[in-house]
Amino acid sequence: MKIGEVAVISQNGQQKDDFIRSICRKIDLKNERISFGKFDANDQLALHLYGLSIDDQDNDLSWDLISRKMLGYIVIFDWENQISLESIKPVVDNLSYNMRAPFIIIANIKEGKKPPIPSSFFKNKGIVLSTDFRFTFGQVNKPESARKSLRLLVDMLLERVNNF
Amino acid sequence: MHKTYKIFILDKDTTYMTPLVNGLQKAGFKVICWEGNQKAIDIARDVKPDLIISEVDLPDFDTYDFFNEIRSIQQYKTVPFIFFSSQKKVDDRIKNIEIGIDDYISKPFYVEEVVSRVKNLLNEVSGIEKAQGQTEKGFSGNLTEMNLVDLIQTMELGKKSAVIKLKHQNSLGIVCISNGEVVDANLEDLPPDKAIMRMFTWTVGAFFVEMVSVKLNRRIEKSNKKLIDIGVRRVNDWEQIKQGLPPLSAIVVKTNSNNFEQLSDLEKELLSGIKNKVRIYDLIEQSSLDDLKTLELVRGLHQKGYLQETEDNYSHYVDDYLKRLKAQAHNGKSPSERAQAIVANLFKKETSQRQQRIPDRRQQQDRRKYGRRSEDRCNRGNPVYLTKAELLMLREALL
């Protein structure tokens, strides 16, 4: 079986877990900072999601190890919380400077609240900020929304394969 | 003599109108209300208002037509226009901002908030008019691009005399320069030294420089060199401390923690002065301590969990977004380009840091000598190791 791996990063541990649960239905393994879930596309192909939380005091992820196997990254922050945005900025900086894999930034919005940018501005591709990353609004605890964000990442990988 | 501004209000809802009219009159404005028995545009022509407030959903009246008609009159092209509405949808608010409305207020509202927004808009317009009037004998600009330290250095270089006016939030500060030397500073009731220290930390807002001869007794004893040294240090420290805090426009509130043992006396004093919700900016301005010290204390209290942001900050966040949208509304970009520019702006700082981190030649030589650094190791990985067919399969499974 072929396995693809994606890291899901958020400041708030809950958001990464919600995202993984939305995609994989359940979390297979979990400790204080890392969680893990499997998504079987079919009997030959699976996607492994690794949830990583970052916190202000201890931002010591081993990026060089993580980067070796990741197809791409999903970075989540809480749209209503400026601290959450600030906390993911160093991660975004690190990913765009040090990593070559594409990533999606999800501004997580609460249920019932509309994102301030009308969805017509996004079409289906999110907001393209560079060849490496895109920005989108989403609700990580909603499977449909989480899958849409993950599809954006797969689309970016497909673009790379097509351009290769 | 101060000008009395005239506000023209179109709304028939007396529940909101009566307290608002009272509030505006109390703040010194002349208020004219539209009762609906005459054509609004005729009254507007007679009244010559300095600002117009209108309810969006008025029976038998097209507010958008009225707005377009007003804007088509040369004399009223820059008169600020505020819409009131009970519609809460952000899309509606964006739509209104996009057509050129200056501000949008949701009902129900606080009268104080509307009065404050009216004052801000009128200040903004009068600031622009003043700046336009001063272009011949001075210059104006944005504090983000040129802060007070830069302005003082420029004046010093040419040994110029000038009055520098700085506008930040609702405050207006003045710095007087004679033959290149800073001689005086005014900001509210602060002593000159404290006033200039506060203005050094203003990196958002506008400045107007009026090139006039200044003959004042020197009230600031420090030399320019000393002031610039302090200014540069303060700006750096300020920016560094700010990193650990929500935006300074955020509203914070005391938490219920009763354990004050780990707090210093100054932290306790600052905390005891907070009775209700307060903006971080206001907290700093109201404190008797030095601004930098207060900011540091606020950061400490926030990190220790004694202060926390309130739910109200969401609306500030959206307001901030709407302001940016408004600023970019007429620069010829398409809506999606504008959205992209605004979002890119959220992550702007990291881009500049990235540019700074490009290694110079010497660093590159060292790297060759001592082996690759960790970031290079990161770059060795990351091939797209799934085939196109596999990626398509994955995509399909995610549908």
Short mmCIF file of N, CA and C in Angstrom, two decimals, chain B residues 34 65 122 130 138 154 202 230:
data_model
loop_
_atom_site.label_atom_id
_atom_site.label_comp_id
_atom_site.label_asym_id
_atom_site.label_seq_id
_atom_site.Cartn_x
_atom_site.Cartn_y
_atom_site.Cartn_z
N TRP B 34 -34.40 64.66 8.71
CA TRP B 34 -35.32 64.60 7.57
C TRP B 34 -36.60 63.93 8.02
N ASP B 65 -30.06 55.69 -4.33
CA ASP B 65 -30.25 56.76 -5.32
C ASP B 65 -29.85 58.10 -4.72
N LEU B 122 -15.03 63.28 10.47
CA LEU B 122 -14.86 64.71 10.22
C LEU B 122 -13.40 65.12 10.40
N LYS B 130 -6.72 70.03 5.26
CA LYS B 130 -5.58 70.82 5.75
C LYS B 130 -4.31 70.44 5.00
N GLY B 138 4.74 72.82 2.73
CA GLY B 138 5.19 71.70 3.52
C GLY B 138 4.92 70.39 2.82
N THR B 154 15.38 64.21 9.06
CA THR B 154 15.30 64.97 7.81
C THR B 154 15.42 66.46 8.08
N TRP B 202 4.45 56.07 17.78
CA TRP B 202 3.37 56.08 16.79
C TRP B 202 3.91 55.64 15.43
N ILE B 230 17.24 57.76 21.66
CA ILE B 230 16.14 57.27 22.50
C ILE B 230 14.99 56.80 21.61
#
